[in-house]
N, CA, C and O atoms as a printed pandas DataFrame, in Angstrom:
     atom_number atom_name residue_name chain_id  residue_number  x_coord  y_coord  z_coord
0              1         N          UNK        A               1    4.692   16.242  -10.936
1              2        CA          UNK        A               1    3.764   15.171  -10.796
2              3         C          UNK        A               1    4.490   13.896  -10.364
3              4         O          UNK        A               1    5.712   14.001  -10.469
4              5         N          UNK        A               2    3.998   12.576   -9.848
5              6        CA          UNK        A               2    4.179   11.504   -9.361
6              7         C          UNK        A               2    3.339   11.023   -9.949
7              8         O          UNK        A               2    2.175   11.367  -10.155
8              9         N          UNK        A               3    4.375    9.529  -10.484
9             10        CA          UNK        A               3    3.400    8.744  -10.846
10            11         C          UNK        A               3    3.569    7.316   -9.809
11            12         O          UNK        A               3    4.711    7.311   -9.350
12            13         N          UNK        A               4    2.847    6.263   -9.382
13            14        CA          UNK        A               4    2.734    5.162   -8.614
14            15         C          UNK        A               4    2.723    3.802   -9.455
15            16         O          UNK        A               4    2.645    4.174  -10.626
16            17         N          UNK        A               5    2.746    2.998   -9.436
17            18        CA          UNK        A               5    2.635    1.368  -10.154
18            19         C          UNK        A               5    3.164    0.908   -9.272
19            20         O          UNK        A               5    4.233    1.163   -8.719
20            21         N          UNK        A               6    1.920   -0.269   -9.001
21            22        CA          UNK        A               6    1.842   -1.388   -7.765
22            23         C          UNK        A               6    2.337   -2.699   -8.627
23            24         O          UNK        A               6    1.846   -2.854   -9.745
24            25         N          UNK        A               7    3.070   -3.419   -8.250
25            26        CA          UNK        A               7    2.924   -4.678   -8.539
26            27         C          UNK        A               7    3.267   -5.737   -7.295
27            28         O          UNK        A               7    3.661   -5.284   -6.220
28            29         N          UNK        A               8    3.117   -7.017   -7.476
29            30        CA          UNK        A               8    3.266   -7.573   -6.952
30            31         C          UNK        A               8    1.785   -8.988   -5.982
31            32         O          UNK        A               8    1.776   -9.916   -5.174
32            33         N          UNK        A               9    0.759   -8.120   -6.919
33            34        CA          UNK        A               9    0.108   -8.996   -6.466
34            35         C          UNK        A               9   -1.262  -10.751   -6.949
35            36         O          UNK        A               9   -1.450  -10.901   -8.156
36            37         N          UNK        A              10   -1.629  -11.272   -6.466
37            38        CA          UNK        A              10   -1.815  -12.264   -7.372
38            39         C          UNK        A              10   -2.839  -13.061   -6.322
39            40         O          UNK        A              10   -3.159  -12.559   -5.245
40            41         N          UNK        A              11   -3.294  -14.316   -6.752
41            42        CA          UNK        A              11   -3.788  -15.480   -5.927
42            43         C          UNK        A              11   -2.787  -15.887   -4.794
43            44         O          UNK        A              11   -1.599  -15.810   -5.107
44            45         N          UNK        A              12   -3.154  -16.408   -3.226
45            46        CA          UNK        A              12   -2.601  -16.928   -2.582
46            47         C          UNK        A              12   -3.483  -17.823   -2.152
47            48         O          UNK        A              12   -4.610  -17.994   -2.618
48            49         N          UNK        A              13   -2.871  -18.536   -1.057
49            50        CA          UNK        A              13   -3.996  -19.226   -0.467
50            51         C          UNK        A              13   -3.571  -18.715    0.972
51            52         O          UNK        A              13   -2.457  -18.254    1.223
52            53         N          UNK        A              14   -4.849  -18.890    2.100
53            54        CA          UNK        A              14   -4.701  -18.779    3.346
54            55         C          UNK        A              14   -3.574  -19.190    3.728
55            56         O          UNK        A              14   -3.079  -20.277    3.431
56            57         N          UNK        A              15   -2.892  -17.998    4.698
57            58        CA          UNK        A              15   -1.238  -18.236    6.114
58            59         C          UNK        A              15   -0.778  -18.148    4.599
59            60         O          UNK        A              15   -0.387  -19.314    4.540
60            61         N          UNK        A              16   -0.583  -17.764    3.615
61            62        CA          UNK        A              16    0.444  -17.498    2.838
62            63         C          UNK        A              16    0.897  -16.075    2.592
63            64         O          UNK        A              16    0.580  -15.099    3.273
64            65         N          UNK        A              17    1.562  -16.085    1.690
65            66        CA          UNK        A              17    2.274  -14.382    1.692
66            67         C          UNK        A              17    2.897  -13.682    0.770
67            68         O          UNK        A              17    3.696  -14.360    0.123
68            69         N          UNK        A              18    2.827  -12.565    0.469
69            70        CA          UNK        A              18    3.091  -11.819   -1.110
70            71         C          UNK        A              18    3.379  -10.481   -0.670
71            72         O          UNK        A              18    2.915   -9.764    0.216
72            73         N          UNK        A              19    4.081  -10.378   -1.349
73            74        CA          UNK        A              19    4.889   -8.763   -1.118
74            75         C          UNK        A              19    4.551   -7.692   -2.569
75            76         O          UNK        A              19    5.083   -7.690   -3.680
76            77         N          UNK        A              20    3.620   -6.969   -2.085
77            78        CA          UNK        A              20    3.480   -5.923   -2.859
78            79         C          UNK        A              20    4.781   -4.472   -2.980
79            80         O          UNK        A              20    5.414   -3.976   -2.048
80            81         N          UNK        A              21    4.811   -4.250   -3.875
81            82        CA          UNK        A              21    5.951   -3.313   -4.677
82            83         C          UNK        A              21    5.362   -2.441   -5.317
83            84         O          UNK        A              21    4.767   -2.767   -6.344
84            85         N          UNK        A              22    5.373   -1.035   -4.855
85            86        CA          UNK        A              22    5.086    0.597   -5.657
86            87         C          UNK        A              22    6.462    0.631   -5.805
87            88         O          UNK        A              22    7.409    0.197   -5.149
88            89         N          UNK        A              23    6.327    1.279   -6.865
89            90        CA          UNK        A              23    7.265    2.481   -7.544
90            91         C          UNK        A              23    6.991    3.997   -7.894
91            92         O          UNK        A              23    6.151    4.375   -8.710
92            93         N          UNK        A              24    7.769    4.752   -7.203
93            94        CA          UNK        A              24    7.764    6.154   -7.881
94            95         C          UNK        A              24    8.439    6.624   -8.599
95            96         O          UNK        A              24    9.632    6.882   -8.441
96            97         N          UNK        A              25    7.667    6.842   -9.661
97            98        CA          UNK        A              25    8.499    8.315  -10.273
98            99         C          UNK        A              25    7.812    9.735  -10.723
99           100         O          UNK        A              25    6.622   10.048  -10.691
100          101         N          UNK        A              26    8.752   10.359  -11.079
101          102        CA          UNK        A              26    8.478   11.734  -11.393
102          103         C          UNK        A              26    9.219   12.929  -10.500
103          104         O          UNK        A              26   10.444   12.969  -10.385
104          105         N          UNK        A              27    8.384   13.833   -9.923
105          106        CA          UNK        A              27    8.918   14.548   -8.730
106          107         C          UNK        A              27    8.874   13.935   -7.008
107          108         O          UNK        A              27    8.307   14.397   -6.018
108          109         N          UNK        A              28    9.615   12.883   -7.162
109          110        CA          UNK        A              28    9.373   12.710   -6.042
110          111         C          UNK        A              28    9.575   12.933   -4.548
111          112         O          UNK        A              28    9.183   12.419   -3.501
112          113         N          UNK        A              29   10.521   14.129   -5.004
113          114        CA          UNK        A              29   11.826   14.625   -3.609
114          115         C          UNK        A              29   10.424   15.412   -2.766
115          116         O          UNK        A              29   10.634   16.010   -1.711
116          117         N          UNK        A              30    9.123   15.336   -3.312
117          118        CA          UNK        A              30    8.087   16.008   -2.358
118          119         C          UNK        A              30    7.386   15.037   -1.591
119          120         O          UNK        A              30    6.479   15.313   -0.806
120          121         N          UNK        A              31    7.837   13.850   -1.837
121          122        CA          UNK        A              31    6.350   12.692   -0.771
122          123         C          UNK        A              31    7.312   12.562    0.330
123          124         O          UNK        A              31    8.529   12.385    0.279
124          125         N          UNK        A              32    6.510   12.687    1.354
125          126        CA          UNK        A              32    6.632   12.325    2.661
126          127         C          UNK        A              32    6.313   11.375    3.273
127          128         O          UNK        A              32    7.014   10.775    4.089
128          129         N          UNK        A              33    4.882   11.050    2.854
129          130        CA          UNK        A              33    4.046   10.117    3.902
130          131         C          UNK        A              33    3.899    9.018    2.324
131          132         O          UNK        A              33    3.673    9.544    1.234
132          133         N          UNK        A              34    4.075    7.460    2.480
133          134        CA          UNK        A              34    3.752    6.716    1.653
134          135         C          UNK        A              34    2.670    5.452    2.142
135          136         O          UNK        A              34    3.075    4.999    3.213
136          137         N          UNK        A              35    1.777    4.954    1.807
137          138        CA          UNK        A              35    1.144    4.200    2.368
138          139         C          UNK        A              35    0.351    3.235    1.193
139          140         O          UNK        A              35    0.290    3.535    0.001
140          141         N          UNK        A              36   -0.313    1.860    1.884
141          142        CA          UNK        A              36   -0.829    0.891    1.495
142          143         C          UNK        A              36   -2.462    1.385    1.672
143          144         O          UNK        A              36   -2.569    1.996    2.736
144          145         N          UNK        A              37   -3.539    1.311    1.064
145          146        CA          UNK        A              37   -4.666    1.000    1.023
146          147         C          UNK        A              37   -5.117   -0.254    0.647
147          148         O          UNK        A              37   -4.509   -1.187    0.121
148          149         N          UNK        A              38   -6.713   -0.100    1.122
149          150        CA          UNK        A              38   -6.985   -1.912    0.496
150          151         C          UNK        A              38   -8.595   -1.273    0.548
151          152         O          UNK        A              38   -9.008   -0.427    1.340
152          153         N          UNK        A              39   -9.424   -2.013   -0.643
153          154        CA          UNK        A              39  -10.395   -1.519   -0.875
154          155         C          UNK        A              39  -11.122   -3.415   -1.268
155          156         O          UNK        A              39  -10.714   -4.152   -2.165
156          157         N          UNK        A              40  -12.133   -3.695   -0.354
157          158        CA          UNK        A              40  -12.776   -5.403   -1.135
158          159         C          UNK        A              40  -14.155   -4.931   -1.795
159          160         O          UNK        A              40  -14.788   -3.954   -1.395
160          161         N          UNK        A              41  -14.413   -5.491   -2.519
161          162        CA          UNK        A              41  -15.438   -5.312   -3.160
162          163         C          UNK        A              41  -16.725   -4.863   -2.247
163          164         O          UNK        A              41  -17.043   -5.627   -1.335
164          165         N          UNK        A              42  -17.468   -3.683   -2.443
165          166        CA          UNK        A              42  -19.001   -3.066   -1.883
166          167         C          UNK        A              42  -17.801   -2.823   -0.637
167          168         O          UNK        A              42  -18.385   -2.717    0.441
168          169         N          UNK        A              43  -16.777   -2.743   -0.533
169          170        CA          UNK        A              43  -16.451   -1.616    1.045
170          171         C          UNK        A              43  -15.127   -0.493    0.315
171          172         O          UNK        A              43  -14.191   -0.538   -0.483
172          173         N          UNK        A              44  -16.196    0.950    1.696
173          174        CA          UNK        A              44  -14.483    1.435    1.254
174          175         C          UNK        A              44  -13.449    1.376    1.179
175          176         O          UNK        A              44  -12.980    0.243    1.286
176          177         N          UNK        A              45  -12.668    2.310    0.999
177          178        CA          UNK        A              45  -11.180    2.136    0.570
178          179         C          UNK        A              45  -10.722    2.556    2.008
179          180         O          UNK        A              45  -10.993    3.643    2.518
180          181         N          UNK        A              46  -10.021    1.593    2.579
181          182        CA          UNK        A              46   -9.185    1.756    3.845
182          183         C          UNK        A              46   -7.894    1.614    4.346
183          184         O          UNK        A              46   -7.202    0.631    4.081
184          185         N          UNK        A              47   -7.498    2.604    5.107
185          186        CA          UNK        A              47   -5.822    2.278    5.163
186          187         C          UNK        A              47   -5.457    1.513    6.021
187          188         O          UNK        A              47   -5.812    1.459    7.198
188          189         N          UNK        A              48   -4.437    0.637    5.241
189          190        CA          UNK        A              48   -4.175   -0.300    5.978
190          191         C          UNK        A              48   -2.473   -0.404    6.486
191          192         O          UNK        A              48   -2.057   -1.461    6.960
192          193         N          UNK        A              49   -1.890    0.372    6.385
193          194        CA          UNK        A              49   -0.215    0.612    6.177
194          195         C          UNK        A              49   -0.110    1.917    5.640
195          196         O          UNK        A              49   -0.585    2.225    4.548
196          197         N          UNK        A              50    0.627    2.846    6.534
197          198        CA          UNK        A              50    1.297    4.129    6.554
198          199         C          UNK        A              50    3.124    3.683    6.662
199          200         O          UNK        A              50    3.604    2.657    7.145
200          201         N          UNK        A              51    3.971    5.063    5.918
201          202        CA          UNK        A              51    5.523    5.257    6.166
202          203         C          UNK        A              51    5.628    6.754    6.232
203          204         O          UNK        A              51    5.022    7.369    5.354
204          205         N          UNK        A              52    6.216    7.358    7.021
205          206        CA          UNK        A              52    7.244    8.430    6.579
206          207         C          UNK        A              52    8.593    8.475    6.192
207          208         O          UNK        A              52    9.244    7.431    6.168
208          209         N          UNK        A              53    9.063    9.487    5.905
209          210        CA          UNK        A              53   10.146    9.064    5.174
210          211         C          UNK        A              53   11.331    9.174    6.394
211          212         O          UNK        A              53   12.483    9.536    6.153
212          213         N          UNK        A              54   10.902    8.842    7.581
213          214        CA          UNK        A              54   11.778    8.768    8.652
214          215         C          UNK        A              54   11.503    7.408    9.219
215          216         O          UNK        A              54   11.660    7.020   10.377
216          217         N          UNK        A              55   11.061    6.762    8.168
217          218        CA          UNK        A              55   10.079    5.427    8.882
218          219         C          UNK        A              55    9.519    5.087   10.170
219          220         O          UNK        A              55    9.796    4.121   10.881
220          221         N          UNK        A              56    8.622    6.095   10.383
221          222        CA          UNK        A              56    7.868    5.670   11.127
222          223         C          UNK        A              56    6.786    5.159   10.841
223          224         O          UNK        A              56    6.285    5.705    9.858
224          225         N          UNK        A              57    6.029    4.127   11.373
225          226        CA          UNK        A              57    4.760    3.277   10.629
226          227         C          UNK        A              57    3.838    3.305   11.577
227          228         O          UNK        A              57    3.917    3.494   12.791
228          229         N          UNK        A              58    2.761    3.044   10.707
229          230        CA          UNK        A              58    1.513    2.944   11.594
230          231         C          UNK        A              58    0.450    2.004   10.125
231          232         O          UNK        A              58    0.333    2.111    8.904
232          233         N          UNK        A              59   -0.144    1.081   11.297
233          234        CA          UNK        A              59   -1.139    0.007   10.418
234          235         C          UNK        A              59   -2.521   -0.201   11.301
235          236         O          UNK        A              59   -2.740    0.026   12.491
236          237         N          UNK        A              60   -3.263   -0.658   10.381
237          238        CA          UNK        A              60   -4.837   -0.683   10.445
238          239         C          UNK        A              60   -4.437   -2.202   11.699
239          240         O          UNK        A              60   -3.404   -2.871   11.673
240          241         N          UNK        A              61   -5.546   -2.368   12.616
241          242        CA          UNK        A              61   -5.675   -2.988   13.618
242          243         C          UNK        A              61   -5.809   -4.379   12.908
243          244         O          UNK        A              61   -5.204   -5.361   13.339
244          245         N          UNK        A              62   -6.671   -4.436   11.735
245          246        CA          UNK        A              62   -6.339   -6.108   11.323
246          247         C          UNK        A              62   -5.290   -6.560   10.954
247          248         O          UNK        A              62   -5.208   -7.773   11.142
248          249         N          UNK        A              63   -4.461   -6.115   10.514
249          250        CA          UNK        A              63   -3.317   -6.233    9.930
250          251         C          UNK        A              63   -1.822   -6.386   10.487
251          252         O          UNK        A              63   -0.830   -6.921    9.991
252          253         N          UNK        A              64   -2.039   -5.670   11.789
253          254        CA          UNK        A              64   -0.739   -5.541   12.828
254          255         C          UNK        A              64   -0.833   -6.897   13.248
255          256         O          UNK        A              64   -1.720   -7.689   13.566
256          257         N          UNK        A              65    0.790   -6.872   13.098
257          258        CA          UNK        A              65    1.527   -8.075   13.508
258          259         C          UNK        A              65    1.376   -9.256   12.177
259          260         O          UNK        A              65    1.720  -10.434   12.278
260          261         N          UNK        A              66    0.993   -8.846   11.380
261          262        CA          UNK        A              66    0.901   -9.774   10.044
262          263         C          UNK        A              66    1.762   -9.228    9.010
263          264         O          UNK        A              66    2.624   -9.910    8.455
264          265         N          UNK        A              67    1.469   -7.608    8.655
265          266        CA          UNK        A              67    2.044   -6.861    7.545
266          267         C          UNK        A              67    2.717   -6.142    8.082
267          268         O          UNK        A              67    2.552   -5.716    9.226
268          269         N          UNK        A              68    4.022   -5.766    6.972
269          270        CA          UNK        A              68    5.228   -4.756    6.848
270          271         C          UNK        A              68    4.941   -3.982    6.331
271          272         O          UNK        A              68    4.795   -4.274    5.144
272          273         N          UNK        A              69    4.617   -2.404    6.690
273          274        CA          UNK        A              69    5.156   -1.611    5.425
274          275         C          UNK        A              69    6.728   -1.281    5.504
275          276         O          UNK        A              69    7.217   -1.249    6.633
276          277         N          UNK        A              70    7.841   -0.949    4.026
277          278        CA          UNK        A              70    8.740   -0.220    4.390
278          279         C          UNK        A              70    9.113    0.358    3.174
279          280         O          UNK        A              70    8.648   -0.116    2.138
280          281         N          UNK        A              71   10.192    1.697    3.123
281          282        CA          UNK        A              71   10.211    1.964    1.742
282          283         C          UNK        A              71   11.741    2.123    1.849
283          284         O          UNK        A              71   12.368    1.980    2.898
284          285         N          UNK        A              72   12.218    2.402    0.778
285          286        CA          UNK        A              72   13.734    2.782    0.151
286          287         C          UNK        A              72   13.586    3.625   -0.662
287          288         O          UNK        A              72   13.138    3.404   -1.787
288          289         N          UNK        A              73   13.994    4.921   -0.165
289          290        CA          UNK        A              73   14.007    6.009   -0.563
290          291         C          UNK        A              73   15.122    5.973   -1.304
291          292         O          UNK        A              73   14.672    6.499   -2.322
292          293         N          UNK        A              74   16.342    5.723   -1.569
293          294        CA          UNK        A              74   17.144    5.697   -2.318
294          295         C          UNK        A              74   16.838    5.094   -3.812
295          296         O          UNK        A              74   17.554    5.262   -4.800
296          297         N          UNK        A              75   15.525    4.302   -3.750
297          298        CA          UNK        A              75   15.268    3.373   -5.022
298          299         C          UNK        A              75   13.714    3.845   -5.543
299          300         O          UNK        A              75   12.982    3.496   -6.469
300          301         N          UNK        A              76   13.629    4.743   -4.534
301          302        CA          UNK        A              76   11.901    5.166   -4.694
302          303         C          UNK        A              76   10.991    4.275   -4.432
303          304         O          UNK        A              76   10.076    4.376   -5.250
304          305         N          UNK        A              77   10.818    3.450   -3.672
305          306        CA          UNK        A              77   10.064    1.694   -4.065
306          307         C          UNK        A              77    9.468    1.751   -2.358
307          308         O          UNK        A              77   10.472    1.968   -1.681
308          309         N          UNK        A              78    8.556    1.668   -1.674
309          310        CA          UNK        A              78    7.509    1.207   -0.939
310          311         C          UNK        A              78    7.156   -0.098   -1.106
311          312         O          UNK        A              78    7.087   -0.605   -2.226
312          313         N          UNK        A              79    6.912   -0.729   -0.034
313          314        CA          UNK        A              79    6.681   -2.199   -0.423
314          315         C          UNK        A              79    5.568   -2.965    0.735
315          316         O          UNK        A              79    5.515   -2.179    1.681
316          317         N          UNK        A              80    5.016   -3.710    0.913
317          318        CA          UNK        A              80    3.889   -4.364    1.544
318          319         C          UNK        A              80    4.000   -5.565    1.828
319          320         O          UNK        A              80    3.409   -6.328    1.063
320          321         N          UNK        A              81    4.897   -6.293    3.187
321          322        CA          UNK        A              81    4.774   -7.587    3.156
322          323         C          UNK        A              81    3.580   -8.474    3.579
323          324         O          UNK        A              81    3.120   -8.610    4.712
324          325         N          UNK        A              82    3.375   -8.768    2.987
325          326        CA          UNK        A              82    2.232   -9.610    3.652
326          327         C          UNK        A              82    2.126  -10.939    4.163
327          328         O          UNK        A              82    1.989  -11.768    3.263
328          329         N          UNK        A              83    2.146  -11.407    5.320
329          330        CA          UNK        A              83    2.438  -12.507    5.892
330          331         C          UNK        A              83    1.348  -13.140    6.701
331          332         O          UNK        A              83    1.166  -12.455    7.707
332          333         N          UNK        A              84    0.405  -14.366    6.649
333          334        CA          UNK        A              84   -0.211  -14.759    7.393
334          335         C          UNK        A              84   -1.569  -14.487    6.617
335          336         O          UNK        A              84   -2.683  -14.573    7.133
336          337         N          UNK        A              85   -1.326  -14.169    5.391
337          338        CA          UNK        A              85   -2.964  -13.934    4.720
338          339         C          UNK        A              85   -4.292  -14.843    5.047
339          340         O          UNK        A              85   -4.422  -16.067    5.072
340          341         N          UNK        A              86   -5.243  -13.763    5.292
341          342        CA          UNK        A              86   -6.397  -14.310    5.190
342          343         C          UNK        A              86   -7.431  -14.551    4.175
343          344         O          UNK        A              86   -7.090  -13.741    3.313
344          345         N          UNK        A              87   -8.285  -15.036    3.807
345          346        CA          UNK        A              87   -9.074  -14.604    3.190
346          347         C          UNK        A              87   -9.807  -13.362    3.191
347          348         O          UNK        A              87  -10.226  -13.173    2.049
348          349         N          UNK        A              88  -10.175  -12.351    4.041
349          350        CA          UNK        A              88  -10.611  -11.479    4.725
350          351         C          UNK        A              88   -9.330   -9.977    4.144
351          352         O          UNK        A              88   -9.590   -8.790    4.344
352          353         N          UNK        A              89   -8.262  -10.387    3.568
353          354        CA          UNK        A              89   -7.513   -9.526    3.348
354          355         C          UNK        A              89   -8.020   -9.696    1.955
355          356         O          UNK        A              89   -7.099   -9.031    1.480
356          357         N          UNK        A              90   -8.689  -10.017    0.943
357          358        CA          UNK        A              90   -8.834   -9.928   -0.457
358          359         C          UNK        A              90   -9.506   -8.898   -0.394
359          360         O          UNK        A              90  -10.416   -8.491    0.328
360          361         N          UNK        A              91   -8.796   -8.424   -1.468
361          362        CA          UNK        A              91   -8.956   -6.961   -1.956
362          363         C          UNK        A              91   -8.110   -6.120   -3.412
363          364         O          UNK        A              91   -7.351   -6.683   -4.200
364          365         N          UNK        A              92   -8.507   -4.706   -3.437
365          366        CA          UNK        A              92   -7.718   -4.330   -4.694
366          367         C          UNK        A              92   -6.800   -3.676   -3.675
367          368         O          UNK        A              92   -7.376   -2.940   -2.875
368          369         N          UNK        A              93   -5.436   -3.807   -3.545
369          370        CA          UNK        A              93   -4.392   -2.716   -3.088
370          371         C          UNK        A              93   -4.222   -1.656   -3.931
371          372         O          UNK        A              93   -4.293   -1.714   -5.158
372          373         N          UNK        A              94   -3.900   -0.275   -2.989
373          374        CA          UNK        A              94   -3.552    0.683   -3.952
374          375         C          UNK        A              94   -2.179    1.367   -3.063
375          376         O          UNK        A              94   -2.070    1.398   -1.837
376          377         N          UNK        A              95   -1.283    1.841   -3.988
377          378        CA          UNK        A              95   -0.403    2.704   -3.354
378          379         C          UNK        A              95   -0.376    3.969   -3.234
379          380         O          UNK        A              95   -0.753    4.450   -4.303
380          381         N          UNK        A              96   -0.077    4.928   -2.340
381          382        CA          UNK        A              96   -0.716    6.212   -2.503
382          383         C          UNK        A              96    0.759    6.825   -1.819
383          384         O          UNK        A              96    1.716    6.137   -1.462
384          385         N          UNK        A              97    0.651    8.170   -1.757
385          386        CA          UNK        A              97    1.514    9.243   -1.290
386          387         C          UNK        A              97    1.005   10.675   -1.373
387          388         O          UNK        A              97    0.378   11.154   -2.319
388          389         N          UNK        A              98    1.296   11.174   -0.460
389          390        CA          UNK        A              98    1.138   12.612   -0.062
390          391         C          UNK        A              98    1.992   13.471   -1.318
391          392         O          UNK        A              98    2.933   13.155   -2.047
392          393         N          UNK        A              99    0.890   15.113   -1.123
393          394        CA          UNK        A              99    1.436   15.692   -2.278
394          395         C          UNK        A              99    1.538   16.746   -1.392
395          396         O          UNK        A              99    1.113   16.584   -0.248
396          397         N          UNK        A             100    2.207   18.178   -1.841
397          398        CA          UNK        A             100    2.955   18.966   -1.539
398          399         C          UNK        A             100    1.433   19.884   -0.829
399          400         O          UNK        A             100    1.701   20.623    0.118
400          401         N          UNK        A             101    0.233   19.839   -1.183
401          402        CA          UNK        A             101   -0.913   20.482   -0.558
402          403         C          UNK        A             101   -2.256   19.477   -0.170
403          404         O          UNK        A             101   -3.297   19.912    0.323
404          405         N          UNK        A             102   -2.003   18.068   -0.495
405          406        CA          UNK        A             102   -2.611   17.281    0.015
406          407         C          UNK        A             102   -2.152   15.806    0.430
407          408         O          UNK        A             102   -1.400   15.011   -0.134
408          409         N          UNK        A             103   -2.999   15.718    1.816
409          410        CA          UNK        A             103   -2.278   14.515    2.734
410          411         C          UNK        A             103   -2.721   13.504    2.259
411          412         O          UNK        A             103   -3.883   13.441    1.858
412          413         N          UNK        A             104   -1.698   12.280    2.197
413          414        CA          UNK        A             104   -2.056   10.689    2.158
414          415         C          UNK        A             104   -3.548   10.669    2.188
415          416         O          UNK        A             104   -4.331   11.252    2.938
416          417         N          UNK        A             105   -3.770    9.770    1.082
417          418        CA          UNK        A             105   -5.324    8.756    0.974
418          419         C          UNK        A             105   -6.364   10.043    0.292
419          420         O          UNK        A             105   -7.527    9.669    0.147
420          421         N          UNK        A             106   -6.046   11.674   -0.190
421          422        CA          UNK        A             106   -6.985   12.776   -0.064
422          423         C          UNK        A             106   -7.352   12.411   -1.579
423          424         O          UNK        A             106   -6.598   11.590   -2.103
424          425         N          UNK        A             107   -8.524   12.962   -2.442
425          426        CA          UNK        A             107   -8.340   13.279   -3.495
426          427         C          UNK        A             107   -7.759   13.548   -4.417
427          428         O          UNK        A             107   -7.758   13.094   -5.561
428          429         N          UNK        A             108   -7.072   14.548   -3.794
429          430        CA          UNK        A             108   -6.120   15.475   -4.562
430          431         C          UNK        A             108   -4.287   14.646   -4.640
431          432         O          UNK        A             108   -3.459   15.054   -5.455
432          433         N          UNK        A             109   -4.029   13.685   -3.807
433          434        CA          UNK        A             109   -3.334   13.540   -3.582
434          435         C          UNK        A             109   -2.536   12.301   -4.580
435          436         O          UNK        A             109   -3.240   12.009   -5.547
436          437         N          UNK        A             110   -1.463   11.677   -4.530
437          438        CA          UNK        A             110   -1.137   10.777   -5.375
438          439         C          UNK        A             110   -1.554    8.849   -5.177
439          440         O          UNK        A             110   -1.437    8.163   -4.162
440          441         N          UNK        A             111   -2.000    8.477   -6.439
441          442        CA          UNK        A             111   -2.681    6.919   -6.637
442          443         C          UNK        A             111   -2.125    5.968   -7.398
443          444         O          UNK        A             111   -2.377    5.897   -8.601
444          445         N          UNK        A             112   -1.440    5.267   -6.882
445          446        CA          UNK        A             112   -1.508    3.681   -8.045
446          447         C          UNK        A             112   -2.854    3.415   -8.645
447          448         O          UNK        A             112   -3.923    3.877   -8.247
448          449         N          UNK        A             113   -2.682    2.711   -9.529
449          450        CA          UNK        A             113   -3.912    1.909  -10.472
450          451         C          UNK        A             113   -4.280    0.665   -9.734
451          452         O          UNK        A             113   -5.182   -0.137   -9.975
452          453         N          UNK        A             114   -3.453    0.678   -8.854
453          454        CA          UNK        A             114   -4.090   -0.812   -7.526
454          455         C          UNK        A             114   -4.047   -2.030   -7.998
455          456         O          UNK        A             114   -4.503   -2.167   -9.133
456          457         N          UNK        A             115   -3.453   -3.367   -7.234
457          458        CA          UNK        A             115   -3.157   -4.756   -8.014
458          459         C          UNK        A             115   -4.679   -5.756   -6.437
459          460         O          UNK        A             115   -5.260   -5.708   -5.353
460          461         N          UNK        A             116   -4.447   -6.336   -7.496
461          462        CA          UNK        A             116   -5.298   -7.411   -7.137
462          463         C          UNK        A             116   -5.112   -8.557   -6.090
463          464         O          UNK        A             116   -4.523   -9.529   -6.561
464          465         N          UNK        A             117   -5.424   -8.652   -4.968
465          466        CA          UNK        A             117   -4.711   -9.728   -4.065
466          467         C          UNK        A             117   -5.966  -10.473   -3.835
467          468         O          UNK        A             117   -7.079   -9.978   -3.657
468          469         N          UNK        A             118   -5.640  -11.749   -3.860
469          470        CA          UNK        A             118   -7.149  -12.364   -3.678
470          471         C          UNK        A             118   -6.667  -13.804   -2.912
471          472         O          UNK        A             118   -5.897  -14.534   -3.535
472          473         N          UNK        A             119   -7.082  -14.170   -1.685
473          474        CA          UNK        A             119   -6.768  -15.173   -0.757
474          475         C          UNK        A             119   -8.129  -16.044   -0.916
475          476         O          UNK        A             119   -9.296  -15.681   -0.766
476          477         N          UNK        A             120   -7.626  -17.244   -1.250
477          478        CA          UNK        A             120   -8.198  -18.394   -1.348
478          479         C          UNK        A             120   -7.955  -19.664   -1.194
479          480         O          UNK        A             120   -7.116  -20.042   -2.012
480          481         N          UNK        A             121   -8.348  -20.534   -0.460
481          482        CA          UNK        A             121   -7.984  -22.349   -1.294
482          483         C          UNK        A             121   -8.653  -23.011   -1.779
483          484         O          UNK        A             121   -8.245  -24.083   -2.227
């Protein structure tokens, strides 16, 4: 099993910026694919930041050119920069990872408890 814990997130205000931090543990020599979700209140849960563990990335169209994903596999830790916040980015983040029979973001697959980012002034 894998377990996830997000931290890192809080109040900002607009064009500001916060770096979200997962951690894994457990079995983790099986995730491959690690990624950012973002879910705002009455919408689904959408991805917004993908990694493999060869880092290659891929991000949701609002977000490119604003946010980082990257991870350190040596430390287990995925991380989410976020730069240039909007209001429009408030939301619950969650961290997720692929499991050995199900892909990134699935049901079946692995979840943070999701932190709170909320852009305001």
């Amino acid at each position: 099993q894998v377990q996830l814990v997000e931290s890192g997130g809080g109040l900002v205000q607009p064009g500001g910026s916060l770096r979200l931090s997962c951690a894994a543990s457990g079995s983790i020599f099986s995730i491959n694919v690690m990624g950012w979700y973002q879910q705002a209140t009455g919408k689904q849960r959408e991805l917004v930041a993908a990694i493999t563990s060869g880092g290659s990335t891929n991000y949701a169209d609002s977000v490119k050119g604003r946010f980082t994903i990257s991870r350190d596999n040596a430390k287990n830790m995925v991380y989410l920069q976020m730069n240039s916040l909007k209001p429009e980015d408030t939301a619950v983040y969650y961290c997720a990872a692929d499991s050995p029979v199900y892909g990134l973001g699935s049901e079946g697959a692995y979840w943070g408890q999701g932190t709170q980012v909320t852009v305001s002034s």
